[in-house]
Amino acid sequence: MAKGRELKGRIKSIEGTRKITRSMEMVATSKLKRAQDRVVAARPYARALEAVIADLYSPELAERFPLLRQPESGAQGDMPKSGGRAAVLLLTSNQGLAGAFNANLIREARNLLARLAAGGVETELHIVGRKGIGFFRYIGAKIASSRTDIGDKPAAAHGSELVDGLMNAFIEKKLDALYIVYAKYNSPLSTPPVAERVLPVTPPERKGAARDYLLFPNAEEILTALLPLYVRNAVYRALVETVAGEQGARRTAMKAATDNAGDILNVLRRTYNRARQAQITQEIAEIVGGAEALSG
Amino acid sequence: MLKVSVISPEKVLYEGEASSVVAPAFDGEVGILTGHAPMITALGRGTLRVDGGAGNQRFIVEGGFLQVVDDQVRVVTEQAKAG
């Protein structure tokens, strides 16, 4: 029964694979829970910051803030004008086995880079996560900076480490724009890659009626202090959303893998049992045939 | 009573009621009681005191701002820890 033994081997091996994918699914589920909590916990800060900046912002003030320096006229859409320089910060994960998660992010980044290049804008690429670094190194792209040490518990400090240097370059006019490519976390099943322009800052819109605040020292100084916080927070939020998206994508991918392993096992078991049954039937037929030959 | 929340980028550190808040503004301490006019002030570095309500809370803060509106006090700061 050579075929039977072979089938048995395959069944064993797929059972092993299913055990692995199932435990990875469970690990991703518990990490997803924690990453999701972090996304939710980051919201009040972002909201409070947005509300106050929207309250204080006025177009007359805008010209005085380097971080609000809008692209010069002649630029199309939100892109810097031809001859300008933009930085793209791409967030990917360190580990794979998350379906098309990283591939989607990389594709979004390449589209953005191509769009910028088509507009005559020079680009520099900053990457977080082994998957993105590996890909762009493979195609031989120039990588301005890369980090792999952020992992699945990003802290607010990571956001500032990533963006502070770029923010200074922007203030010194060495950069005309900063884009960030990350996975937006809508739900565990919806984590679309998005490219967002972080610099120059797009002032948030005011919700509700304006209040007359006493301002200390004054609107200008408060904005000067808050705009960098706003930019850092945008990066921090992108980091936590990407981590949550990664775990969501991994859970989905591993669930699909576990289900597929189950389907294959069903087919293999059926084939195995059929082969075993056929062999038994054949053996019985042989015995009966033998006995009949003897008695006949 | 004032409604107070202390918010850092990573989480809400404190949310609750208080009878008074003393915060380290950029140029010295500022005290808030109920009925305060709407105000936004930049913060410096020091100890934030939230008194009354659920015990007296202390936080060490640096930078950010404090917003008061309709007896709601929001302290939003990048660096904050319970102290």
mmCIF file of C-alpha atoms in Angstrom:
data_model
loop_
_atom_site.group_PDB
_atom_site.id
_atom_site.type_symbol
_atom_site.label_atom_id
_atom_site.label_comp_id
_atom_site.label_asym_id
_atom_site.label_seq_id
_atom_site.Cartn_x
_atom_site.Cartn_y
_atom_site.Cartn_z
ATOM 1 C CA MET A 1 0.000 0.000 0.000
ATOM 2 C CA ALA A 2 2.650 2.473 -1.153
ATOM 3 C CA LYS A 3 0.155 5.138 -2.161
ATOM 4 C CA GLY A 4 -1.544 4.982 1.220
ATOM 5 C CA ARG A 5 1.700 5.606 3.067
ATOM 6 C CA GLU A 6 2.459 8.558 0.839
ATOM 7 C CA LEU A 7 -0.981 10.031 1.491
ATOM 8 C CA LYS A 8 -0.534 9.516 5.214
ATOM 9 C CA GLY A 9 2.714 11.486 5.053
ATOM 10 C CA ARG A 10 1.041 14.362 3.277
ATOM 11 C CA ILE A 11 -1.846 14.385 5.739
ATOM 12 C CA LYS A 12 0.629 14.578 8.651
ATOM 13 C CA SER A 13 2.544 17.417 7.031
ATOM 14 C CA ILE A 14 -0.559 19.470 6.268
ATOM 15 C CA GLU A 15 -1.850 18.889 9.787
ATOM 16 C CA GLY A 16 1.448 20.373 10.981
ATOM 17 C CA THR A 17 1.094 23.368 8.699
ATOM 18 C CA ARG A 18 -2.455 23.917 9.877
ATOM 19 C CA LYS A 19 -1.317 23.894 13.490
ATOM 20 C CA ILE A 20 1.208 26.606 12.672
ATOM 21 C CA THR A 21 -1.178 28.816 10.701
ATOM 22 C CA ARG A 22 -3.838 28.401 13.360
ATOM 23 C CA SER A 23 -1.533 29.490 16.148
ATOM 24 C CA MET A 24 -0.284 32.411 14.045
ATOM 25 C CA GLU A 25 -3.905 33.406 13.548
ATOM 26 C CA MET A 26 -4.474 33.348 17.282
ATOM 27 C CA VAL A 27 -1.304 35.325 18.010
ATOM 28 C CA ALA A 28 -2.318 37.916 15.397
ATOM 29 C CA THR A 29 -5.802 38.128 16.934
ATOM 30 C CA SER A 30 -4.448 38.944 20.367
ATOM 31 C CA LYS A 31 -1.870 41.387 18.988
ATOM 32 C CA LEU A 32 -4.599 42.965 16.884
ATOM 33 C CA LYS A 33 -6.663 43.564 20.001
ATOM 34 C CA ARG A 34 -3.807 45.430 21.649
ATOM 35 C CA ALA A 35 -2.919 47.351 18.480
ATOM 36 C CA GLN A 36 -6.569 48.330 18.096
ATOM 37 C CA ASP A 37 -6.649 49.635 21.675
ATOM 38 C CA ARG A 38 -3.619 51.740 20.847
ATOM 39 C CA VAL A 39 -5.333 53.208 17.771
ATOM 40 C CA VAL A 40 -8.385 54.103 19.850
ATOM 41 C CA ALA A 41 -6.281 55.511 22.704
ATOM 42 C CA ALA A 42 -4.456 57.811 20.282
ATOM 43 C CA ARG A 43 -7.657 59.452 19.077
ATOM 44 C CA PRO A 44 -8.473 61.924 21.892
ATOM 45 C CA TYR A 45 -5.049 63.577 21.597
ATOM 46 C CA ALA A 46 -5.338 63.977 17.835
ATOM 47 C CA ARG A 47 -8.853 65.331 18.182
ATOM 48 C CA ALA A 48 -7.928 67.844 20.882
ATOM 49 C CA LEU A 49 -4.915 69.032 18.912
ATOM 50 C CA GLU A 50 -6.932 69.361 15.719
ATOM 51 C CA ALA A 51 -9.709 71.287 17.423
ATOM 52 C CA VAL A 52 -7.346 73.827 18.952
ATOM 53 C CA ILE A 53 -5.298 74.310 15.792
ATOM 54 C CA ALA A 54 -8.508 74.790 13.813
ATOM 55 C CA ASP A 55 -9.659 77.361 16.373
ATOM 56 C CA LEU A 56 -6.423 79.339 16.276
ATOM 57 C CA TYR A 57 -5.658 79.074 12.595
ATOM 58 C CA SER A 58 -6.409 81.950 10.320
ATOM 59 C CA PRO A 59 -5.183 82.418 6.761
ATOM 60 C CA GLU A 60 -3.496 85.703 7.711
ATOM 61 C CA LEU A 61 -1.320 83.896 10.208
ATOM 62 C CA ALA A 62 -0.442 81.136 7.766
ATOM 63 C CA GLU A 63 2.257 83.025 5.921
ATOM 64 C CA ARG A 64 4.286 83.419 9.057
ATOM 65 C CA PHE A 65 4.630 79.699 9.763
ATOM 66 C CA PRO A 66 7.229 77.741 7.881
ATOM 67 C CA LEU A 67 5.339 74.490 8.459
ATOM 68 C CA LEU A 68 2.293 75.904 6.708
ATOM 69 C CA ARG A 69 4.257 77.080 3.659
ATOM 70 C CA GLN A 70 2.006 75.971 0.822
ATOM 71 C CA PRO A 71 3.345 74.925 -2.568
ATOM 72 C CA GLU A 72 4.053 77.915 -4.786
ATOM 73 C CA SER A 73 1.527 78.710 -7.448
ATOM 74 C CA GLY A 74 2.017 76.800 -10.662
ATOM 75 C CA ALA A 75 2.214 73.529 -8.801
ATOM 76 C CA GLN A 76 -0.547 71.167 -9.776
ATOM 77 C CA GLY A 77 -2.742 69.650 -7.113
ATOM 78 C CA ASP A 78 -0.946 69.167 -3.834
ATOM 79 C CA MET A 79 2.417 68.414 -5.427
ATOM 80 C CA PRO A 80 5.463 70.618 -5.152
ATOM 81 C CA LYS A 81 6.378 72.380 -8.376
ATOM 82 C CA SER A 82 8.804 70.932 -10.856
ATOM 83 C CA GLY A 83 12.364 71.083 -9.612
ATOM 84 C CA GLY A 84 11.236 70.795 -6.001
ATOM 85 C CA ARG A 85 12.188 68.068 -3.599
ATOM 86 C CA ALA A 86 9.845 65.750 -1.702
ATOM 87 C CA ALA A 87 10.434 63.081 0.912
ATOM 88 C CA VAL A 88 8.345 59.931 1.049
ATOM 89 C CA LEU A 89 8.123 58.030 4.308
ATOM 90 C CA LEU A 90 6.937 54.471 3.723
ATOM 91 C CA LEU A 91 5.750 52.365 6.651
ATOM 92 C CA THR A 92 5.818 48.599 6.213
ATOM 93 C CA SER A 93 6.027 45.661 8.591
ATOM 94 C CA ASN A 94 9.100 43.720 9.641
ATOM 95 C CA GLN A 95 7.474 40.360 9.106
ATOM 96 C CA GLY A 96 5.633 38.799 6.232
ATOM 97 C CA LEU A 97 2.871 36.178 6.114
ATOM 98 C CA ALA A 98 0.301 38.938 6.111
ATOM 99 C CA GLY A 99 -1.179 38.434 2.657
ATOM 100 C CA ALA A 100 -0.812 41.334 0.269
ATOM 101 C CA PHE A 101 -0.390 43.843 3.107
ATOM 102 C CA ASN A 102 3.190 44.896 2.386
ATOM 103 C CA ALA A 103 2.838 44.494 -1.370
ATOM 104 C CA ASN A 104 -0.076 46.974 -1.314
ATOM 105 C CA LEU A 105 1.919 49.523 0.662
ATOM 106 C CA ILE A 106 4.900 49.182 -1.649
ATOM 107 C CA ARG A 107 2.681 49.575 -4.704
ATOM 108 C CA GLU A 108 1.130 52.744 -3.253
ATOM 109 C CA ALA A 109 4.601 54.151 -2.568
ATOM 110 C CA ARG A 110 5.813 53.336 -6.081
ATOM 111 C CA ASN A 111 2.741 55.015 -7.593
ATOM 112 C CA LEU A 112 3.404 58.119 -5.534
ATOM 113 C CA LEU A 113 7.098 58.152 -6.447
ATOM 114 C CA ALA A 114 6.213 57.772 -10.123
ATOM 115 C CA ARG A 115 3.674 60.605 -9.899
ATOM 116 C CA LEU A 116 6.203 62.890 -8.233
ATOM 117 C CA ALA A 117 8.905 61.982 -10.748
ATOM 118 C CA ALA A 118 6.481 62.677 -13.605
ATOM 119 C CA GLY A 119 5.915 66.143 -12.139
ATOM 120 C CA GLY A 120 9.659 66.785 -12.187
ATOM 121 C CA VAL A 121 9.992 66.534 -8.417
ATOM 122 C CA GLU A 122 13.111 65.041 -6.920
ATOM 123 C CA THR A 123 12.314 62.416 -4.293
ATOM 124 C CA GLU A 124 14.001 60.817 -1.342
ATOM 125 C CA LEU A 125 12.755 57.629 0.216
ATOM 126 C CA HIS A 126 12.644 56.841 3.930
ATOM 127 C CA ILE A 127 11.478 53.389 4.899
ATOM 128 C CA VAL A 128 10.344 51.749 8.107
ATOM 129 C CA GLY A 129 10.125 47.952 8.205
ATOM 130 C CA ARG A 130 12.171 45.128 6.710
ATOM 131 C CA LYS A 131 9.673 44.300 3.973
ATOM 132 C CA GLY A 132 9.808 47.725 2.339
ATOM 133 C CA ILE A 133 13.576 47.983 2.715
ATOM 134 C CA GLY A 134 14.053 44.537 1.177
ATOM 135 C CA PHE A 135 11.955 45.386 -1.846
ATOM 136 C CA PHE A 136 13.489 48.758 -2.640
ATOM 137 C CA ARG A 137 16.971 47.411 -2.088
ATOM 138 C CA TYR A 138 16.134 44.574 -4.488
ATOM 139 C CA ILE A 139 15.059 46.924 -7.273
ATOM 140 C CA GLY A 140 18.143 49.028 -6.594
ATOM 141 C CA ALA A 141 16.362 52.191 -5.454
ATOM 142 C CA LYS A 142 18.205 54.711 -3.346
ATOM 143 C CA ILE A 143 17.063 54.673 0.262
ATOM 144 C CA ALA A 144 17.724 57.850 2.250
ATOM 145 C CA SER A 145 17.123 56.270 5.644
ATOM 146 C CA SER A 146 15.652 53.095 7.027
ATOM 147 C CA ARG A 147 14.569 51.690 10.359
ATOM 148 C CA THR A 148 13.634 48.220 11.475
ATOM 149 C CA ASP A 149 13.557 48.646 15.242
ATOM 150 C CA ILE A 150 10.038 49.959 15.742
ATOM 151 C CA GLY A 151 8.234 46.649 15.941
ATOM 152 C CA ASP A 152 4.648 46.231 16.998
ATOM 153 C CA LYS A 153 4.575 48.653 19.915
ATOM 154 C CA PRO A 154 5.261 52.070 18.424
ATOM 155 C CA ALA A 155 5.660 54.888 20.944
ATOM 156 C CA ALA A 156 5.031 58.576 20.430
ATOM 157 C CA ALA A 157 8.803 59.059 20.617
ATOM 158 C CA HIS A 158 9.233 56.958 17.459
ATOM 159 C CA GLY A 159 7.020 59.398 15.580
ATOM 160 C CA SER A 160 9.171 62.354 16.554
ATOM 161 C CA GLU A 161 12.425 60.497 15.824
ATOM 162 C CA LEU A 162 11.182 59.772 12.326
ATOM 163 C CA VAL A 163 9.843 63.174 11.450
ATOM 164 C CA ASP A 164 11.894 65.759 13.365
ATOM 165 C CA GLY A 165 14.810 65.701 10.938
ATOM 166 C CA LEU A 166 12.483 65.960 7.953
ATOM 167 C CA MET A 167 10.570 68.770 9.617
ATOM 168 C CA ASN A 168 13.813 70.741 10.063
ATOM 169 C CA ALA A 169 14.770 70.105 6.443
ATOM 170 C CA PHE A 170 11.361 71.442 5.450
ATOM 171 C CA ILE A 171 11.777 74.572 7.573
ATOM 172 C CA GLU A 172 15.218 75.140 6.033
ATOM 173 C CA LYS A 173 13.589 74.756 2.603
ATOM 174 C CA LYS A 174 15.681 71.710 1.722
ATOM 175 C CA LEU A 175 12.390 69.868 1.291
ATOM 176 C CA ASP A 176 9.170 71.076 -0.291
ATOM 177 C CA ALA A 177 6.862 68.305 0.826
ATOM 178 C CA LEU A 178 6.653 65.214 2.979
ATOM 179 C CA TYR A 179 4.353 62.337 2.165
ATOM 180 C CA ILE A 180 3.673 59.343 4.320
ATOM 181 C CA VAL A 181 2.503 56.021 2.915
ATOM 182 C CA TYR A 182 0.850 53.802 5.503
ATOM 183 C CA ALA A 183 -2.048 51.442 6.047
ATOM 184 C CA LYS A 184 -5.175 53.236 7.168
ATOM 185 C CA TYR A 185 -6.967 51.225 9.787
ATOM 186 C CA ASN A 186 -10.696 51.295 9.068
ATOM 187 C CA SER A 187 -11.435 47.848 10.492
ATOM 188 C CA PRO A 188 -9.508 44.568 10.762
ATOM 189 C CA LEU A 189 -10.749 43.685 7.276
ATOM 190 C CA SER A 190 -10.220 47.062 5.675
ATOM 191 C CA THR A 191 -6.685 48.416 5.849
ATOM 192 C CA PRO A 192 -6.193 50.223 2.554
ATOM 193 C CA PRO A 193 -2.776 51.717 1.792
ATOM 194 C CA VAL A 194 -2.927 55.504 1.646
ATOM 195 C CA ALA A 195 -0.507 58.267 0.723
ATOM 196 C CA GLU A 196 -0.989 61.390 2.800
ATOM 197 C CA ARG A 197 0.776 64.708 2.595
ATOM 198 C CA VAL A 198 2.019 65.657 6.054
ATOM 199 C CA LEU A 199 4.086 68.700 5.115
ATOM 200 C CA PRO A 200 3.188 71.389 4.390
ATOM 201 C CA VAL A 201 0.516 71.042 7.045
ATOM 202 C CA THR A 202 -3.040 71.215 5.790
ATOM 203 C CA PRO A 203 -4.836 73.097 8.550
ATOM 204 C CA PRO A 204 -7.754 71.105 9.969
ATOM 205 C CA GLU A 205 -11.185 72.580 9.441
ATOM 206 C CA ARG A 206 -13.011 74.189 12.274
ATOM 207 C CA LYS A 207 -16.038 72.355 13.569
ATOM 208 C CA GLY A 208 -18.785 74.330 15.200
ATOM 209 C CA ALA A 209 -18.793 77.977 16.130
ATOM 210 C CA ALA A 210 -15.633 79.858 17.001
ATOM 211 C CA ARG A 211 -15.149 80.620 20.677
ATOM 212 C CA ASP A 212 -13.540 83.713 22.011
ATOM 213 C CA TYR A 213 -10.577 82.386 23.925
ATOM 214 C CA LEU A 214 -8.158 84.189 26.149
ATOM 215 C CA LEU A 215 -4.835 83.249 24.591
ATOM 216 C CA PHE A 216 -1.550 83.093 26.461
ATOM 217 C CA PRO A 217 0.899 84.206 25.179
ATOM 218 C CA ASN A 218 -0.892 84.667 21.806
ATOM 219 C CA ALA A 219 -2.253 82.683 18.887
ATOM 220 C CA GLU A 220 0.998 82.852 16.979
ATOM 221 C CA GLU A 221 3.181 81.459 19.736
ATOM 222 C CA ILE A 222 0.710 78.722 20.620
ATOM 223 C CA LEU A 223 0.550 77.655 16.981
ATOM 224 C CA THR A 224 4.329 77.694 16.750
ATOM 225 C CA ALA A 225 4.436 75.261 19.644
ATOM 226 C CA LEU A 226 1.559 73.084 18.458
ATOM 227 C CA LEU A 227 2.227 72.622 14.755
ATOM 228 C CA PRO A 228 5.252 70.360 15.315
ATOM 229 C CA LEU A 229 3.163 68.304 17.757
ATOM 230 C CA TYR A 230 0.523 67.974 15.083
ATOM 231 C CA VAL A 231 3.024 66.716 12.509
ATOM 232 C CA ARG A 232 4.601 64.257 14.969
ATOM 233 C CA ASN A 233 1.184 63.016 15.933
ATOM 234 C CA ALA A 234 0.273 62.393 12.285
ATOM 235 C CA VAL A 235 3.328 60.127 12.014
ATOM 236 C CA TYR A 236 2.652 58.406 15.326
ATOM 237 C CA ARG A 237 -0.914 57.691 14.269
ATOM 238 C CA ALA A 238 0.277 56.309 10.947
ATOM 239 C CA LEU A 239 2.619 54.001 12.873
ATOM 240 C CA VAL A 240 -0.066 52.615 15.168
ATOM 241 C CA GLU A 241 -2.572 52.253 12.352
ATOM 242 C CA THR A 242 -0.051 50.376 10.237
ATOM 243 C CA VAL A 243 0.718 47.975 13.085
ATOM 244 C CA ALA A 244 -2.988 47.336 13.622
ATOM 245 C CA GLY A 245 -3.454 46.883 9.871
ATOM 246 C CA GLU A 246 -0.584 44.410 9.743
ATOM 247 C CA GLN A 247 -2.072 42.265 12.488
ATOM 248 C CA GLY A 248 -5.509 42.445 10.876
ATOM 249 C CA ALA A 249 -4.082 41.422 7.504
ATOM 250 C CA ARG A 250 -2.087 38.621 9.096
ATOM 251 C CA ARG A 251 -5.111 37.304 10.921
ATOM 252 C CA THR A 252 -7.125 37.262 7.711
ATOM 253 C CA ALA A 253 -4.308 35.600 5.763
ATOM 254 C CA MET A 254 -3.717 32.957 8.427
ATOM 255 C CA LYS A 255 -7.425 32.260 8.786
ATOM 256 C CA ALA A 256 -7.615 31.667 5.037
ATOM 257 C CA ALA A 257 -4.543 29.428 5.216
ATOM 258 C CA THR A 258 -6.041 27.425 8.090
ATOM 259 C CA ASP A 259 -9.313 26.998 6.196
ATOM 260 C CA ASN A 260 -7.481 25.930 3.050
ATOM 261 C CA ALA A 261 -5.430 23.401 4.991
ATOM 262 C CA GLY A 262 -8.715 21.988 6.323
ATOM 263 C CA ASP A 263 -10.123 21.654 2.807
ATOM 264 C CA ILE A 264 -6.996 19.890 1.540
ATOM 265 C CA LEU A 265 -7.051 17.572 4.541
ATOM 266 C CA ASN A 266 -10.662 16.589 3.795
ATOM 267 C CA VAL A 267 -9.780 15.659 0.227
ATOM 268 C CA LEU A 268 -6.648 13.771 1.253
ATOM 269 C CA ARG A 269 -8.427 11.846 4.015
ATOM 270 C CA ARG A 270 -11.176 10.887 1.617
ATOM 271 C CA THR A 271 -8.645 9.673 -0.954
ATOM 272 C CA TYR A 272 -6.725 7.810 1.708
ATOM 273 C CA ASN A 273 -9.808 6.057 3.069
ATOM 274 C CA ARG A 274 -10.953 5.166 -0.402
ATOM 275 C CA ALA A 275 -7.574 3.649 -1.203
ATOM 276 C CA ARG A 276 -7.612 1.720 2.071
ATOM 277 C CA GLN A 277 -11.143 0.489 1.421
ATOM 278 C CA ALA A 278 -10.208 -0.562 -2.105
ATOM 279 C CA GLN A 279 -7.241 -2.493 -0.802
ATOM 280 C CA ILE A 280 -9.309 -4.306 1.810
ATOM 281 C CA THR A 281 -11.933 -5.181 -0.775
ATOM 282 C CA GLN A 282 -9.234 -6.457 -3.060
ATOM 283 C CA GLU A 283 -7.649 -8.556 -0.298
ATOM 284 C CA ILE A 284 -11.020 -10.089 0.587
ATOM 285 C CA ALA A 285 -11.643 -10.841 -3.081
ATOM 286 C CA GLU A 286 -8.264 -12.526 -3.278
ATOM 287 C CA ILE A 287 -8.892 -14.598 -0.150
ATOM 288 C CA VAL A 288 -12.321 -15.627 -1.352
ATOM 289 C CA GLY A 289 -10.881 -16.425 -4.773
ATOM 290 C CA GLY A 290 -8.077 -18.473 -3.169
ATOM 291 C CA ALA A 291 -10.479 -20.369 -0.930
ATOM 292 C CA GLU A 292 -12.755 -21.148 -3.833
ATOM 293 C CA ALA A 293 -9.838 -22.419 -5.887
ATOM 294 C CA LEU A 294 -8.861 -24.764 -3.019
ATOM 295 C CA SER A 295 -12.383 -26.085 -2.360
ATOM 296 C CA GLY A 296 -13.179 -26.352 -6.064
ATOM 297 C CA MET B 1 -17.120 70.865 39.402
ATOM 298 C CA LEU B 2 -14.659 70.949 36.562
ATOM 299 C CA LYS B 3 -14.408 68.150 34.076
ATOM 300 C CA VAL B 4 -10.741 67.429 33.591
ATOM 301 C CA SER B 5 -8.899 65.303 31.063
ATOM 302 C CA VAL B 6 -5.166 64.869 30.747
ATOM 303 C CA ILE B 7 -4.277 63.613 27.287
ATOM 304 C CA SER B 8 -0.972 62.341 25.912
ATOM 305 C CA PRO B 9 -0.392 61.056 22.365
ATOM 306 C CA GLU B 10 -0.554 57.450 23.534
ATOM 307 C CA LYS B 11 -3.517 57.569 25.865
ATOM 308 C CA VAL B 12 -5.832 59.525 28.095
ATOM 309 C CA LEU B 13 -4.011 59.617 31.428
ATOM 310 C CA TYR B 14 -6.836 60.996 33.491
ATOM 311 C CA GLU B 15 -10.457 61.780 33.003
ATOM 312 C CA GLY B 16 -12.683 62.879 35.836
ATOM 313 C CA GLU B 17 -13.992 65.665 37.965
ATOM 314 C CA ALA B 18 -12.029 68.110 40.045
ATOM 315 C CA SER B 19 -12.657 71.247 42.014
ATOM 316 C CA SER B 20 -9.449 72.925 40.954
ATOM 317 C CA VAL B 21 -6.586 72.527 38.514
ATOM 318 C CA VAL B 22 -3.167 74.120 38.835
ATOM 319 C CA ALA B 23 -1.037 73.865 35.729
ATOM 320 C CA PRO B 24 2.502 74.963 34.895
ATOM 321 C CA ALA B 25 1.919 77.488 32.113
ATOM 322 C CA PHE B 26 4.835 78.767 30.053
ATOM 323 C CA ASP B 27 5.308 81.794 32.344
ATOM 324 C CA GLY B 28 4.305 80.445 35.752
ATOM 325 C CA GLU B 29 1.504 78.503 37.356
ATOM 326 C CA VAL B 30 -2.087 79.064 36.388
ATOM 327 C CA GLY B 31 -5.025 78.052 38.561
ATOM 328 C CA ILE B 32 -8.425 77.126 37.192
ATOM 329 C CA LEU B 33 -11.671 77.047 39.171
ATOM 330 C CA THR B 34 -15.224 76.606 37.926
ATOM 331 C CA GLY B 35 -16.614 79.434 35.849
ATOM 332 C CA HIS B 36 -13.291 80.268 34.236
ATOM 333 C CA ALA B 37 -13.449 82.204 30.972
ATOM 334 C CA PRO B 38 -12.573 80.215 27.831
ATOM 335 C CA MET B 39 -8.799 80.100 27.625
ATOM 336 C CA ILE B 40 -5.971 78.418 25.790
ATOM 337 C CA THR B 41 -2.501 78.663 27.215
ATOM 338 C CA ALA B 42 0.810 77.129 26.254
ATOM 339 C CA LEU B 43 2.350 74.967 28.952
ATOM 340 C CA GLY B 44 5.879 74.918 30.239
ATOM 341 C CA ARG B 45 7.343 72.183 32.339
ATOM 342 C CA GLY B 46 6.357 71.267 35.858
ATOM 343 C CA THR B 47 3.724 69.585 37.964
ATOM 344 C CA LEU B 48 0.077 69.588 37.043
ATOM 345 C CA ARG B 49 -2.191 69.336 40.084
ATOM 346 C CA VAL B 50 -5.775 68.153 39.809
ATOM 347 C CA ASP B 51 -7.499 68.469 43.196
ATOM 348 C CA GLY B 52 -10.850 67.309 44.530
ATOM 349 C CA GLY B 53 -12.900 64.641 42.811
ATOM 350 C CA ALA B 54 -11.204 61.250 42.755
ATOM 351 C CA GLY B 55 -8.291 62.076 45.028
ATOM 352 C CA ASN B 56 -5.595 64.579 44.291
ATOM 353 C CA GLN B 57 -3.768 63.717 41.111
ATOM 354 C CA ARG B 58 -0.278 64.838 40.143
ATOM 355 C CA PHE B 59 1.248 64.748 36.676
ATOM 356 C CA ILE B 60 4.583 65.834 35.384
ATOM 357 C CA VAL B 61 4.083 67.599 32.078
ATOM 358 C CA GLU B 62 6.234 69.343 29.540
ATOM 359 C CA GLY B 63 4.981 71.424 26.640
ATOM 360 C CA GLY B 64 1.566 71.214 25.010
ATOM 361 C CA PHE B 65 -1.370 73.332 26.005
ATOM 362 C CA LEU B 66 -4.273 73.700 28.369
ATOM 363 C CA GLN B 67 -7.736 74.559 27.147
ATOM 364 C CA VAL B 68 -10.653 75.672 29.315
ATOM 365 C CA VAL B 69 -14.129 75.988 27.931
ATOM 366 C CA ASP B 70 -17.472 75.662 29.738
ATOM 367 C CA ASP B 71 -15.857 74.168 32.854
ATOM 368 C CA GLN B 72 -14.085 71.539 30.797
ATOM 369 C CA VAL B 73 -10.347 71.528 31.239
ATOM 370 C CA ARG B 74 -8.243 69.730 28.692
ATOM 371 C CA VAL B 75 -4.536 69.327 29.220
ATOM 372 C CA VAL B 76 -2.899 68.118 26.036
ATOM 373 C CA THR B 77 0.791 67.418 26.254
ATOM 374 C CA GLU B 78 3.375 65.308 24.515
ATOM 375 C CA GLN B 79 5.268 64.472 27.664
ATOM 376 C CA ALA B 80 3.144 63.511 30.631
ATOM 377 C CA LYS B 81 3.407 60.969 33.343
ATOM 378 C CA ALA B 82 1.686 60.419 36.626
ATOM 379 C CA GLY B 83 3.921 61.724 39.396
#
